[in-house]
PDB file of C-alpha atoms and ligand atoms in Angstrom:
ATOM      1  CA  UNK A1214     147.048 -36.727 -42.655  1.00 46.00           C
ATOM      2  CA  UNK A1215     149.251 -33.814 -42.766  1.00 45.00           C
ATOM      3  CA  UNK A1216     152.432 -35.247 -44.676  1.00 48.00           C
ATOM      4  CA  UNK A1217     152.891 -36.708 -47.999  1.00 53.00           C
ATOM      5  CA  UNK A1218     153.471 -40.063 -46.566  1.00 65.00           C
ATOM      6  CA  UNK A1219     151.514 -42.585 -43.909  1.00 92.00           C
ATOM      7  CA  UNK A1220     153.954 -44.477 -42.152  1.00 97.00           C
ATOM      8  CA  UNK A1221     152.432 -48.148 -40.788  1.00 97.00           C
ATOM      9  CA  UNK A1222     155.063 -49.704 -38.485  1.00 98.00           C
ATOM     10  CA  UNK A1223     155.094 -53.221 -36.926  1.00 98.00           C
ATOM     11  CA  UNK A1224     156.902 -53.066 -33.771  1.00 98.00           C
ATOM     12  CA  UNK A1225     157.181 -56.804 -33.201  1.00 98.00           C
ATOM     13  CA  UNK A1226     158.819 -56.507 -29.734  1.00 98.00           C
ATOM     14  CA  UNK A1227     159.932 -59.778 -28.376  1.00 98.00           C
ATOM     15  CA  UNK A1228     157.935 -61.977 -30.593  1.00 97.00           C
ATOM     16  CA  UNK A1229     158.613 -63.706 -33.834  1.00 96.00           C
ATOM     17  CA  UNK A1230     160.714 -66.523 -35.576  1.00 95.00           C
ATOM     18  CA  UNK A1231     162.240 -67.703 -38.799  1.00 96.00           C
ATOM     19  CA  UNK A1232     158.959 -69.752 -40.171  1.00 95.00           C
ATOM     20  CA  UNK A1233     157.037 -65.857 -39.443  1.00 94.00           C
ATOM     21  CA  UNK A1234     159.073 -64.325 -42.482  1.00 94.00           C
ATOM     22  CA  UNK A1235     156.596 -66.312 -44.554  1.00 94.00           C
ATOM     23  CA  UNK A1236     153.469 -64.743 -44.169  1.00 93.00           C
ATOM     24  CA  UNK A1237     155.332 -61.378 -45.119  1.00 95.00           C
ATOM     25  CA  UNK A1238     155.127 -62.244 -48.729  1.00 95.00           C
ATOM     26  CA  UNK A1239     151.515 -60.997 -48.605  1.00 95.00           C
ATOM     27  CA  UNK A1240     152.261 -57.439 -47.059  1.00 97.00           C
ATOM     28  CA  UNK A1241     154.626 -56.930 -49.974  1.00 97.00           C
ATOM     29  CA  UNK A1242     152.474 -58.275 -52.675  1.00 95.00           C
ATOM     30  CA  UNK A1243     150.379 -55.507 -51.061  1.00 93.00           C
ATOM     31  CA  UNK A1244     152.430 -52.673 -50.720  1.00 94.00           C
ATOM     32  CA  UNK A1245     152.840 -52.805 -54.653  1.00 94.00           C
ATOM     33  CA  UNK A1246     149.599 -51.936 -55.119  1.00 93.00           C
ATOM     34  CA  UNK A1247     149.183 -48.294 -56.750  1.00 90.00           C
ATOM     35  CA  UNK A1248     146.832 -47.058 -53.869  1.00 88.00           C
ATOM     36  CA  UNK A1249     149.668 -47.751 -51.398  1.00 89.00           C
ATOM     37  CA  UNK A1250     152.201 -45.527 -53.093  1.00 85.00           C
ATOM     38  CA  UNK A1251     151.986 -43.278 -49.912  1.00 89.00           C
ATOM     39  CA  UNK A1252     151.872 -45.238 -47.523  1.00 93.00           C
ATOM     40  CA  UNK A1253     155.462 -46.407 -46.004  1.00 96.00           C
ATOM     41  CA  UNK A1254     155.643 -49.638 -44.325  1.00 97.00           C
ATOM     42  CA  UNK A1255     158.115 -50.672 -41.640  1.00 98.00           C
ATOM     43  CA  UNK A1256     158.490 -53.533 -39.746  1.00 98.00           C
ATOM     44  CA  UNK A1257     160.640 -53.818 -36.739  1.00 98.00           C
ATOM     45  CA  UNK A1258     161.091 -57.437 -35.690  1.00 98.00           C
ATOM     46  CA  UNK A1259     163.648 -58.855 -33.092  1.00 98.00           C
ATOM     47  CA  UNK A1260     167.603 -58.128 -33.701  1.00 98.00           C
ATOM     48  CA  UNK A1261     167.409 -62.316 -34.627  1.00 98.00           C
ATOM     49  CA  UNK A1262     165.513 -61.518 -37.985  1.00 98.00           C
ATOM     50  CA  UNK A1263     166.653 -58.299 -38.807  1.00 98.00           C
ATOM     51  CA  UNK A1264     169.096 -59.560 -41.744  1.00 97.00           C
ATOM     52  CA  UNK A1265     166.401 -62.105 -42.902  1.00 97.00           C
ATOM     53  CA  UNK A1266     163.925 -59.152 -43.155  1.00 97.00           C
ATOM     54  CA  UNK A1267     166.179 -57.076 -45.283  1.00 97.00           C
ATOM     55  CA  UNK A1268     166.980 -60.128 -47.689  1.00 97.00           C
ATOM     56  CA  UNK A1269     163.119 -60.681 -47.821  1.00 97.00           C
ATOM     57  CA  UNK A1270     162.157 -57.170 -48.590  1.00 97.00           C
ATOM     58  CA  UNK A1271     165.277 -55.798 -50.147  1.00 96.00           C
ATOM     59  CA  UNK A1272     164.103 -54.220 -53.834  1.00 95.00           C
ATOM     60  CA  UNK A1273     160.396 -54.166 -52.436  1.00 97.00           C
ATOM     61  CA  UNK A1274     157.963 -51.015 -50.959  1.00 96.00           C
ATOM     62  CA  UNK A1275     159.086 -52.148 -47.441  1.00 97.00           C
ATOM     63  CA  UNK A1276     161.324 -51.115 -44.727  1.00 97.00           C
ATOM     64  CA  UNK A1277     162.826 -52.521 -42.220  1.00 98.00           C
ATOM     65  CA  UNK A1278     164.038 -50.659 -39.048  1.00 98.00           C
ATOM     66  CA  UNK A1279     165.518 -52.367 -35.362  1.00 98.00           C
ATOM     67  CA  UNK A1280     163.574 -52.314 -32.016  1.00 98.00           C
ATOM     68  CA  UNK A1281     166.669 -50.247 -30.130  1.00 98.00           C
ATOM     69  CA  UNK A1282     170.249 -49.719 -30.316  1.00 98.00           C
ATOM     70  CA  UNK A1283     173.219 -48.998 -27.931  1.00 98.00           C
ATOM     71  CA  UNK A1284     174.292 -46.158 -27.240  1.00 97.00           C
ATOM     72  CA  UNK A1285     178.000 -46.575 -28.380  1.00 95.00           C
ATOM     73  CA  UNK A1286     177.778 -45.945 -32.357  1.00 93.00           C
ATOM     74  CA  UNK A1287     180.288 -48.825 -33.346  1.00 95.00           C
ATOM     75  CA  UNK A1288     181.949 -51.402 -31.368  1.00 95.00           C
ATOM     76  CA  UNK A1289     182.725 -51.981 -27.969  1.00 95.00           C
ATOM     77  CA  UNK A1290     182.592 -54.403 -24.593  1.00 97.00           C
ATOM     78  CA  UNK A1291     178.298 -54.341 -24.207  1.00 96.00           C
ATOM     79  CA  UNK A1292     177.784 -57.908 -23.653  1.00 97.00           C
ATOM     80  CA  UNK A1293     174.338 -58.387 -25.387  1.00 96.00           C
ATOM     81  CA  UNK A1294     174.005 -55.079 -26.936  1.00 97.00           C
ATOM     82  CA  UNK A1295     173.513 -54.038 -30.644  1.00 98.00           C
ATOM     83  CA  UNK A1296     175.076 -51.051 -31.890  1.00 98.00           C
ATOM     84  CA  UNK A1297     173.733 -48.718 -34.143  1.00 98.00           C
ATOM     85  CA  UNK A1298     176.437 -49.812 -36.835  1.00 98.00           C
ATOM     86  CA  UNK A1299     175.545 -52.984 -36.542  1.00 98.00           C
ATOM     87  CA  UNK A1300     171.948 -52.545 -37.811  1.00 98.00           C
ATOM     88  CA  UNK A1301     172.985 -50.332 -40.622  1.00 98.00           C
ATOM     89  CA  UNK A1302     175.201 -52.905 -41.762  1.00 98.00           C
ATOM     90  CA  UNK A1303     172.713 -55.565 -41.732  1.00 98.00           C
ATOM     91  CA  UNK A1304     170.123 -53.242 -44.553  1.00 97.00           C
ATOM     92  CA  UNK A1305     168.045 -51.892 -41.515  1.00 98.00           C
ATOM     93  CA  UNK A1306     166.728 -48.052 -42.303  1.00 98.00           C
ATOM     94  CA  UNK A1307     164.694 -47.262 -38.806  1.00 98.00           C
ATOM     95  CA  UNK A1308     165.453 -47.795 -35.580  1.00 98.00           C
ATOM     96  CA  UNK A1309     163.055 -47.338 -32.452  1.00 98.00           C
ATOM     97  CA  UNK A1310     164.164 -45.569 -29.624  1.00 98.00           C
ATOM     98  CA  UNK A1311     162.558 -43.782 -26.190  1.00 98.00           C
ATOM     99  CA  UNK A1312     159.971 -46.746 -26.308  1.00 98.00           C
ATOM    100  CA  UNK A1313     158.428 -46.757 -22.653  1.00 98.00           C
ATOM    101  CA  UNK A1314     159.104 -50.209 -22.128  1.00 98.00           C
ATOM    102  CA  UNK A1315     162.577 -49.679 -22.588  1.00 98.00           C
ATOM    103  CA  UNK A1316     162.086 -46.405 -20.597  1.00 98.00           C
ATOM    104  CA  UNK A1317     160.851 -48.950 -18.122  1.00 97.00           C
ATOM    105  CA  UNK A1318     163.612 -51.014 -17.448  1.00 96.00           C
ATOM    106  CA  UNK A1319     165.813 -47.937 -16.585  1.00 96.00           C
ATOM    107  CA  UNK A1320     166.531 -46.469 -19.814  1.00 97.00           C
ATOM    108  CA  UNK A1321     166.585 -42.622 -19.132  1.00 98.00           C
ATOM    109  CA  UNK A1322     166.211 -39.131 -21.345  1.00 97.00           C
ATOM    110  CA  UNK A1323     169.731 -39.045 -21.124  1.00 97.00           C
ATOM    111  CA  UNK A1324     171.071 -42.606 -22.470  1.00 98.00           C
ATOM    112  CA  UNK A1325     167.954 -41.982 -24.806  1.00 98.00           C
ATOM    113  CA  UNK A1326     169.537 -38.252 -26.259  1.00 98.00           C
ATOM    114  CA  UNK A1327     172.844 -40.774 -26.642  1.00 98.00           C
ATOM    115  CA  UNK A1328     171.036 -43.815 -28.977  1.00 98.00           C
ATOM    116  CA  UNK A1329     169.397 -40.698 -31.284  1.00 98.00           C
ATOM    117  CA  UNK A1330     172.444 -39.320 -31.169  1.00 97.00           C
ATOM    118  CA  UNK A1331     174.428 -42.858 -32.213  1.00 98.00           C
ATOM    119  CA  UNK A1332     171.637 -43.648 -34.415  1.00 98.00           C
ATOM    120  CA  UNK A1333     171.775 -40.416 -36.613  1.00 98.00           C
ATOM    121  CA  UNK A1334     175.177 -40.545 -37.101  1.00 97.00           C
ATOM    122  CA  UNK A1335     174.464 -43.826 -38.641  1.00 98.00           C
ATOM    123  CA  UNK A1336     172.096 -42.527 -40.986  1.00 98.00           C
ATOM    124  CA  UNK A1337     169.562 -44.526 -39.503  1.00 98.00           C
ATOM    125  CA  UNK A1338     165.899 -42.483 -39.240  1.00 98.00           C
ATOM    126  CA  UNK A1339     165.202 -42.250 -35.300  1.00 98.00           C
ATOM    127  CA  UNK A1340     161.163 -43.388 -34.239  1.00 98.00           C
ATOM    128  CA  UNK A1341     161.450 -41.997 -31.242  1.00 98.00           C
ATOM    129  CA  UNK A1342     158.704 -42.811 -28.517  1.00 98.00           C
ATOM    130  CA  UNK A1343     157.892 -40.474 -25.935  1.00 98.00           C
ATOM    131  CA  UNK A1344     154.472 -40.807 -23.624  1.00 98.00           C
ATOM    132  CA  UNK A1345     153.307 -39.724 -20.506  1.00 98.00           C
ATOM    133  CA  UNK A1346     152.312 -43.200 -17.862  1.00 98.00           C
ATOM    134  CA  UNK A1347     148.884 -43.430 -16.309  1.00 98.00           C
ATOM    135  CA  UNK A1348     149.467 -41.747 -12.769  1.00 98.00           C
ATOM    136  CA  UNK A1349     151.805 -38.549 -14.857  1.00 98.00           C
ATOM    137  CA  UNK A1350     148.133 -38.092 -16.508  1.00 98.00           C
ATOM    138  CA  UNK A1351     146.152 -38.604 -13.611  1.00 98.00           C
ATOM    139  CA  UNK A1352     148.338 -35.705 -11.950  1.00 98.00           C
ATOM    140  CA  UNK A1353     147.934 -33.765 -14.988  1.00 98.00           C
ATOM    141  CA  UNK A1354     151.374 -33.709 -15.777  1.00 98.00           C
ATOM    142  CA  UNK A1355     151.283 -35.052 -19.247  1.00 98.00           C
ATOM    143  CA  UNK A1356     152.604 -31.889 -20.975  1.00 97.00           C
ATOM    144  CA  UNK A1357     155.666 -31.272 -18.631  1.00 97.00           C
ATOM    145  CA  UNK A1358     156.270 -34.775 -19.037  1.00 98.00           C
ATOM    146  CA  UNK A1359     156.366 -34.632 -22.916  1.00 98.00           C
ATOM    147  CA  UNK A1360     158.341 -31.610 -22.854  1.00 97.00           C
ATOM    148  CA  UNK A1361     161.058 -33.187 -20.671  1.00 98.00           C
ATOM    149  CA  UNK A1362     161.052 -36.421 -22.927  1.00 98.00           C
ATOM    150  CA  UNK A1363     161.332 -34.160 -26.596  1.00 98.00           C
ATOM    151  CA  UNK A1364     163.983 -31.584 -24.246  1.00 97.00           C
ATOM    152  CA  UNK A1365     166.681 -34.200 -23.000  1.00 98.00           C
ATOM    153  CA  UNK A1366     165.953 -36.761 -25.472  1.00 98.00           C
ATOM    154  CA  UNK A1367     166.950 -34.317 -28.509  1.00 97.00           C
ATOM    155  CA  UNK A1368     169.527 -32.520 -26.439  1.00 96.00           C
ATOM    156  CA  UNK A1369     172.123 -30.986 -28.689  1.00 95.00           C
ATOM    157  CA  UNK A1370     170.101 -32.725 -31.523  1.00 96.00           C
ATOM    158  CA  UNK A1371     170.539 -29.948 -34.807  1.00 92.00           C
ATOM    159  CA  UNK A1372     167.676 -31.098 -37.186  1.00 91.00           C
ATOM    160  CA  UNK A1373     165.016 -33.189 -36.972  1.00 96.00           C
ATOM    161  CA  UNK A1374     164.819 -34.386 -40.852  1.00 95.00           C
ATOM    162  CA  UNK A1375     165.541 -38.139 -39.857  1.00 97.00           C
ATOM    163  CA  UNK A1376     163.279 -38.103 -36.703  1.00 98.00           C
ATOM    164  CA  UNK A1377     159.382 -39.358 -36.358  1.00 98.00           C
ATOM    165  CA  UNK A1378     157.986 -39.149 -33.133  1.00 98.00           C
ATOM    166  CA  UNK A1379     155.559 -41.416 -31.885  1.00 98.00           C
ATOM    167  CA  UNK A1380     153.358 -40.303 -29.232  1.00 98.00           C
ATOM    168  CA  UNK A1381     152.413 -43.593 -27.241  1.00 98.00           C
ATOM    169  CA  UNK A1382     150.885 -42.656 -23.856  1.00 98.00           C
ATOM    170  CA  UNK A1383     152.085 -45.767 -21.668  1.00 98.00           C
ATOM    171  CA  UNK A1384     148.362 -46.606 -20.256  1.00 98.00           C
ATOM    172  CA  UNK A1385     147.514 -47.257 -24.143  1.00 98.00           C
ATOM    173  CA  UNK A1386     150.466 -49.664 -24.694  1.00 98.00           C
ATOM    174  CA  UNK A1387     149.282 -53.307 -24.506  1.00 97.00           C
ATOM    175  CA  UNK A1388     145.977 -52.280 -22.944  1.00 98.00           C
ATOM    176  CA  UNK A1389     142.937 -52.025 -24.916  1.00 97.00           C
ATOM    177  CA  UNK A1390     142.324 -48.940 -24.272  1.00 98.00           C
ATOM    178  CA  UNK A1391     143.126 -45.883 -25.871  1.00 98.00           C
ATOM    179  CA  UNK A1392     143.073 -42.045 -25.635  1.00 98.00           C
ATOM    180  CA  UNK A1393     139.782 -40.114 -26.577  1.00 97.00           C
ATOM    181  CA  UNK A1394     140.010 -38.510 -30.313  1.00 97.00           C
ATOM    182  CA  UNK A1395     139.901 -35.061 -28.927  1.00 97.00           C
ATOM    183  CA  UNK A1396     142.206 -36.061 -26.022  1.00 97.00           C
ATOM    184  CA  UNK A1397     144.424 -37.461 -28.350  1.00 98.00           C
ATOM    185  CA  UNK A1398     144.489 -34.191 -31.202  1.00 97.00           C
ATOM    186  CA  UNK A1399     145.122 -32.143 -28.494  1.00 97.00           C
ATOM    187  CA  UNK A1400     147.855 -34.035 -27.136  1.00 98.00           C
ATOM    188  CA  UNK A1401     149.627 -34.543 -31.094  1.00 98.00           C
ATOM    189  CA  UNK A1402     149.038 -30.628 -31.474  1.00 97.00           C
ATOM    190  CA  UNK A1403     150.737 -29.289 -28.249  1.00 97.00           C
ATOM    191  CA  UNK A1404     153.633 -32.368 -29.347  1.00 98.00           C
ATOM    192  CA  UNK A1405     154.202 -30.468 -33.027  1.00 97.00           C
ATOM    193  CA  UNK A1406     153.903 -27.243 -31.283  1.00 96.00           C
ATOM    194  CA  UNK A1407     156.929 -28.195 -28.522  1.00 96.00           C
ATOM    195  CA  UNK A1408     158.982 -29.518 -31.425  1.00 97.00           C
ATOM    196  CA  UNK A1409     158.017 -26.647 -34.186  1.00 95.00           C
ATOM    197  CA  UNK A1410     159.108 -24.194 -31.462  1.00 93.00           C
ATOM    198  CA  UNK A1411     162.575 -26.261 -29.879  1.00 93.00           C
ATOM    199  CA  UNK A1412     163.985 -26.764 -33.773  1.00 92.00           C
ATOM    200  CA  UNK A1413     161.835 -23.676 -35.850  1.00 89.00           C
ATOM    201  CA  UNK A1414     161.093 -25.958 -37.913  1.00 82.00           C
ATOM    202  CA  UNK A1415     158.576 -27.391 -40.592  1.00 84.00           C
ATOM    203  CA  UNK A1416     155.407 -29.727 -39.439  1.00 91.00           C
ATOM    204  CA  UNK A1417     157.390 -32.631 -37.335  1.00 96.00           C
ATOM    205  CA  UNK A1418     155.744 -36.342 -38.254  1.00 97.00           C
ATOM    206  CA  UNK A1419     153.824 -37.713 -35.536  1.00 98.00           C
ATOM    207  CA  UNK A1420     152.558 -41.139 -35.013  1.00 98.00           C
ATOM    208  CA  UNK A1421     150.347 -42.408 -32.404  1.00 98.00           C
ATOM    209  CA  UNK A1422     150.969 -46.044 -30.404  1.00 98.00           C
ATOM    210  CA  UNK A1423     149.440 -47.953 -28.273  1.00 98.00           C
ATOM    211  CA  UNK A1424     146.360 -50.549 -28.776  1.00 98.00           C
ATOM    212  CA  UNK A1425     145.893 -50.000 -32.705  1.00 98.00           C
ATOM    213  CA  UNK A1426     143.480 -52.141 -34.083  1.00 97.00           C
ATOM    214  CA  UNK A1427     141.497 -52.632 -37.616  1.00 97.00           C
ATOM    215  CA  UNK A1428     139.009 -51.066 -35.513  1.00 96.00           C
ATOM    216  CA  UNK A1429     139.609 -48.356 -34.193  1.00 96.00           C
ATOM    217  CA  UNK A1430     142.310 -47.042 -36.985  1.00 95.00           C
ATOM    218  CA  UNK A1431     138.902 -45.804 -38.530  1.00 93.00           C
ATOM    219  CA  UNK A1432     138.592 -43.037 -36.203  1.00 94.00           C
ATOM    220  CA  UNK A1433     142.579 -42.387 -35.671  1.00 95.00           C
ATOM    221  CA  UNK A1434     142.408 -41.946 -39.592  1.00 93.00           C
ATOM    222  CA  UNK A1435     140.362 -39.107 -39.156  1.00 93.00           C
ATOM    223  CA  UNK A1436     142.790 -36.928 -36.409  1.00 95.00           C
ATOM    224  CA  UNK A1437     144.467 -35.099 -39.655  1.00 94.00           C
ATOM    225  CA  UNK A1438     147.594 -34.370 -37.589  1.00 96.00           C
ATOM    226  CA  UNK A1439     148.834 -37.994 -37.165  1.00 96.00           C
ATOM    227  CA  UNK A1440     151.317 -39.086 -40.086  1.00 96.00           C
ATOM    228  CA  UNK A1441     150.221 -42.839 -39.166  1.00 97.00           C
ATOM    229  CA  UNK A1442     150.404 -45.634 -36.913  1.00 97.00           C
ATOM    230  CA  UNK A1443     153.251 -47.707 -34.514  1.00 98.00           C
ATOM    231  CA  UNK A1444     151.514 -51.185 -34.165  1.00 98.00           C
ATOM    232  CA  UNK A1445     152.295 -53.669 -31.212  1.00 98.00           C
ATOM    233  CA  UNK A1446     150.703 -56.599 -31.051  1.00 97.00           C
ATOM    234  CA  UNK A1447     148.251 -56.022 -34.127  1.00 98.00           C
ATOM    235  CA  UNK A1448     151.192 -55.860 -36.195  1.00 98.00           C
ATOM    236  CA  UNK A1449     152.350 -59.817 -35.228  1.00 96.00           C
ATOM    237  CA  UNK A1450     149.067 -61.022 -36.742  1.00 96.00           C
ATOM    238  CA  UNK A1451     149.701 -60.650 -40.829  1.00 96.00           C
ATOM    239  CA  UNK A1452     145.885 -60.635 -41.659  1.00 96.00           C
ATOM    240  CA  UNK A1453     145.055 -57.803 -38.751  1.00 97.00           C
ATOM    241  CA  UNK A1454     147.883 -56.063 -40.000  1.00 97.00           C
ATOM    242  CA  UNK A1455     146.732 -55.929 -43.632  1.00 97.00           C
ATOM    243  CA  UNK A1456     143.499 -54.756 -42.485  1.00 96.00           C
ATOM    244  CA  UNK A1457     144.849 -51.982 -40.653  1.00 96.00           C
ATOM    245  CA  UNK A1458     147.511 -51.072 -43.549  1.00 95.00           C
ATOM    246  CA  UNK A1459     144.305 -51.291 -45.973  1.00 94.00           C
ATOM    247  CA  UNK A1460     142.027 -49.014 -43.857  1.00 92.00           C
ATOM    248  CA  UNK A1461     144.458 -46.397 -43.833  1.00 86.00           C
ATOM    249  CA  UNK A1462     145.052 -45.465 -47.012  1.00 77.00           C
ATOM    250  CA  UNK A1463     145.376 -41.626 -47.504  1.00 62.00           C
TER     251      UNK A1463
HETATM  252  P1  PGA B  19     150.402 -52.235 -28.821  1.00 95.00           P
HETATM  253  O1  PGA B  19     151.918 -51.740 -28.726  1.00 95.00           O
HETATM  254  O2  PGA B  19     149.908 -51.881 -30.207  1.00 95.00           O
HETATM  255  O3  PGA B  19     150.460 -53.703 -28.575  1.00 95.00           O
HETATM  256  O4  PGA B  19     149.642 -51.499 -27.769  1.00 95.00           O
HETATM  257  C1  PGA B  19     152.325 -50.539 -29.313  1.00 95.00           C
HETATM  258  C2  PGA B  19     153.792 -50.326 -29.039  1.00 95.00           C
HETATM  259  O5  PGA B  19     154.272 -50.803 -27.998  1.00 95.00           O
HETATM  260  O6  PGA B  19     154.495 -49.702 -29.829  1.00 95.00           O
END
């Protein structure tokens, strides 16, 4: 790994209740541990536990970030939506944004650029997803792809000090299958080079997504320009999730 920290986060999607918090209690007991001084854990449950989260893990190694936000910073008439005020004000640190199956349900580079934007002003740090789907790769159009999503999405975007970037190529989410290590270097390289190029500046932090497992973190571990992990449905199982957290130690 490339930057001082490894950053483990549990994106919980639309999964998870009260009685869950419980089995928390053993990630922190964890994250206390010396050997896990580097390594930054976030989880990202639904809106609903958000406040219980922070109460749990307030004055402990872990973080605790929201699965989106709206667009509109503060307040406003978005029946159902969450601003990005809202989560600050409820101890949240992260926030997820750009994730494909939001992108999915019509969210576009533009209203995307407008949530990082929202989101920054907030002083919340921006995990922003970009990915190419399965037919983009299979026409070979991956790398305009990525370049649109890091272009628009960080439009008028001056710095880049509160953003990660998770690379989570959409045929990988949810699947069981994931990218081939070479594939998958190449792809993070030509990522930090878009970004290093757009902003001049320093190595950007780059995660990869989609179908992490205890498994086959072993051989992610090794790709040393990945800053760490965003964790779907491994991340909703406590004991899979320790596994992972403990086989990636840097
Ligand atoms: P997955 O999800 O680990 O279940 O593939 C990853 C994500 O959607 O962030």
């Amino acid at each position: 790994m490339t930057n001082s920290n490894n950053y483990i986060i549990a994106n919980w999607k639309m999964y998870g209740s009260i009685k869950d918090l419980k089995s928390i209690k053993k990630v922190i007991k964890i994250s206390k541990k010396p050997n896990f001084r580097k390594t930054k854990i976030i989880y990202c449950p639904p809106f609903t536990l958000l406040n219980s989260f922070h109460e749990l893990t307030n004055k402990t190694p872990l973080n605790v970030g929201a699965q989106n936000c709206h667009h509109n910073e503060f307040f406003g008439s978005y029946t159902g939506s969450i601003s990005s005020n809202m989560i600050k004000s409820v101890g949240a640190k992260y926030v997820i944004i750009g994730h494909s199956e939001n992108r999915k349900e019509g969210e576009s580079n533009l209203i995307i650029n407008k949530k990082i934007y929202s989101a920054l002003s907030q002083k919340l740090k921006v995990i922003f997803c970009i990915g190419e789907t399965l037919s983009e790769k299979k026409k070979k159009k991956t790398n305009i792809v990525l370049k649109k999503q890091i272009n628009y999405g960080l439009k008028n975007i001056k710095n880049i000090d509160n953003i990660i970037f998770a690379y989570e190529p959409v045929w990988c989410i949810g699947t069981g299958i994931v990218p081939k290590t070479n594939d998958l270097r190449n792809n993070v390289i030509k990522i930090k080079k878009l970004i290093k190029n757009k902003f001049r500046s320093k190595d950007p932090i780059i995660l990869y997504g989609g179908s992490v497992n205890p498994k086959n973190i072993v051989k992610f571990n090794k790709i040393s320009e990945i800053s760490g992990f965003l964790i779907g449905s491994a991340s909703q199982n406590t004991n899979k999730f320790i596994d992972i957290i403990k086989k990636s130690i840097i």
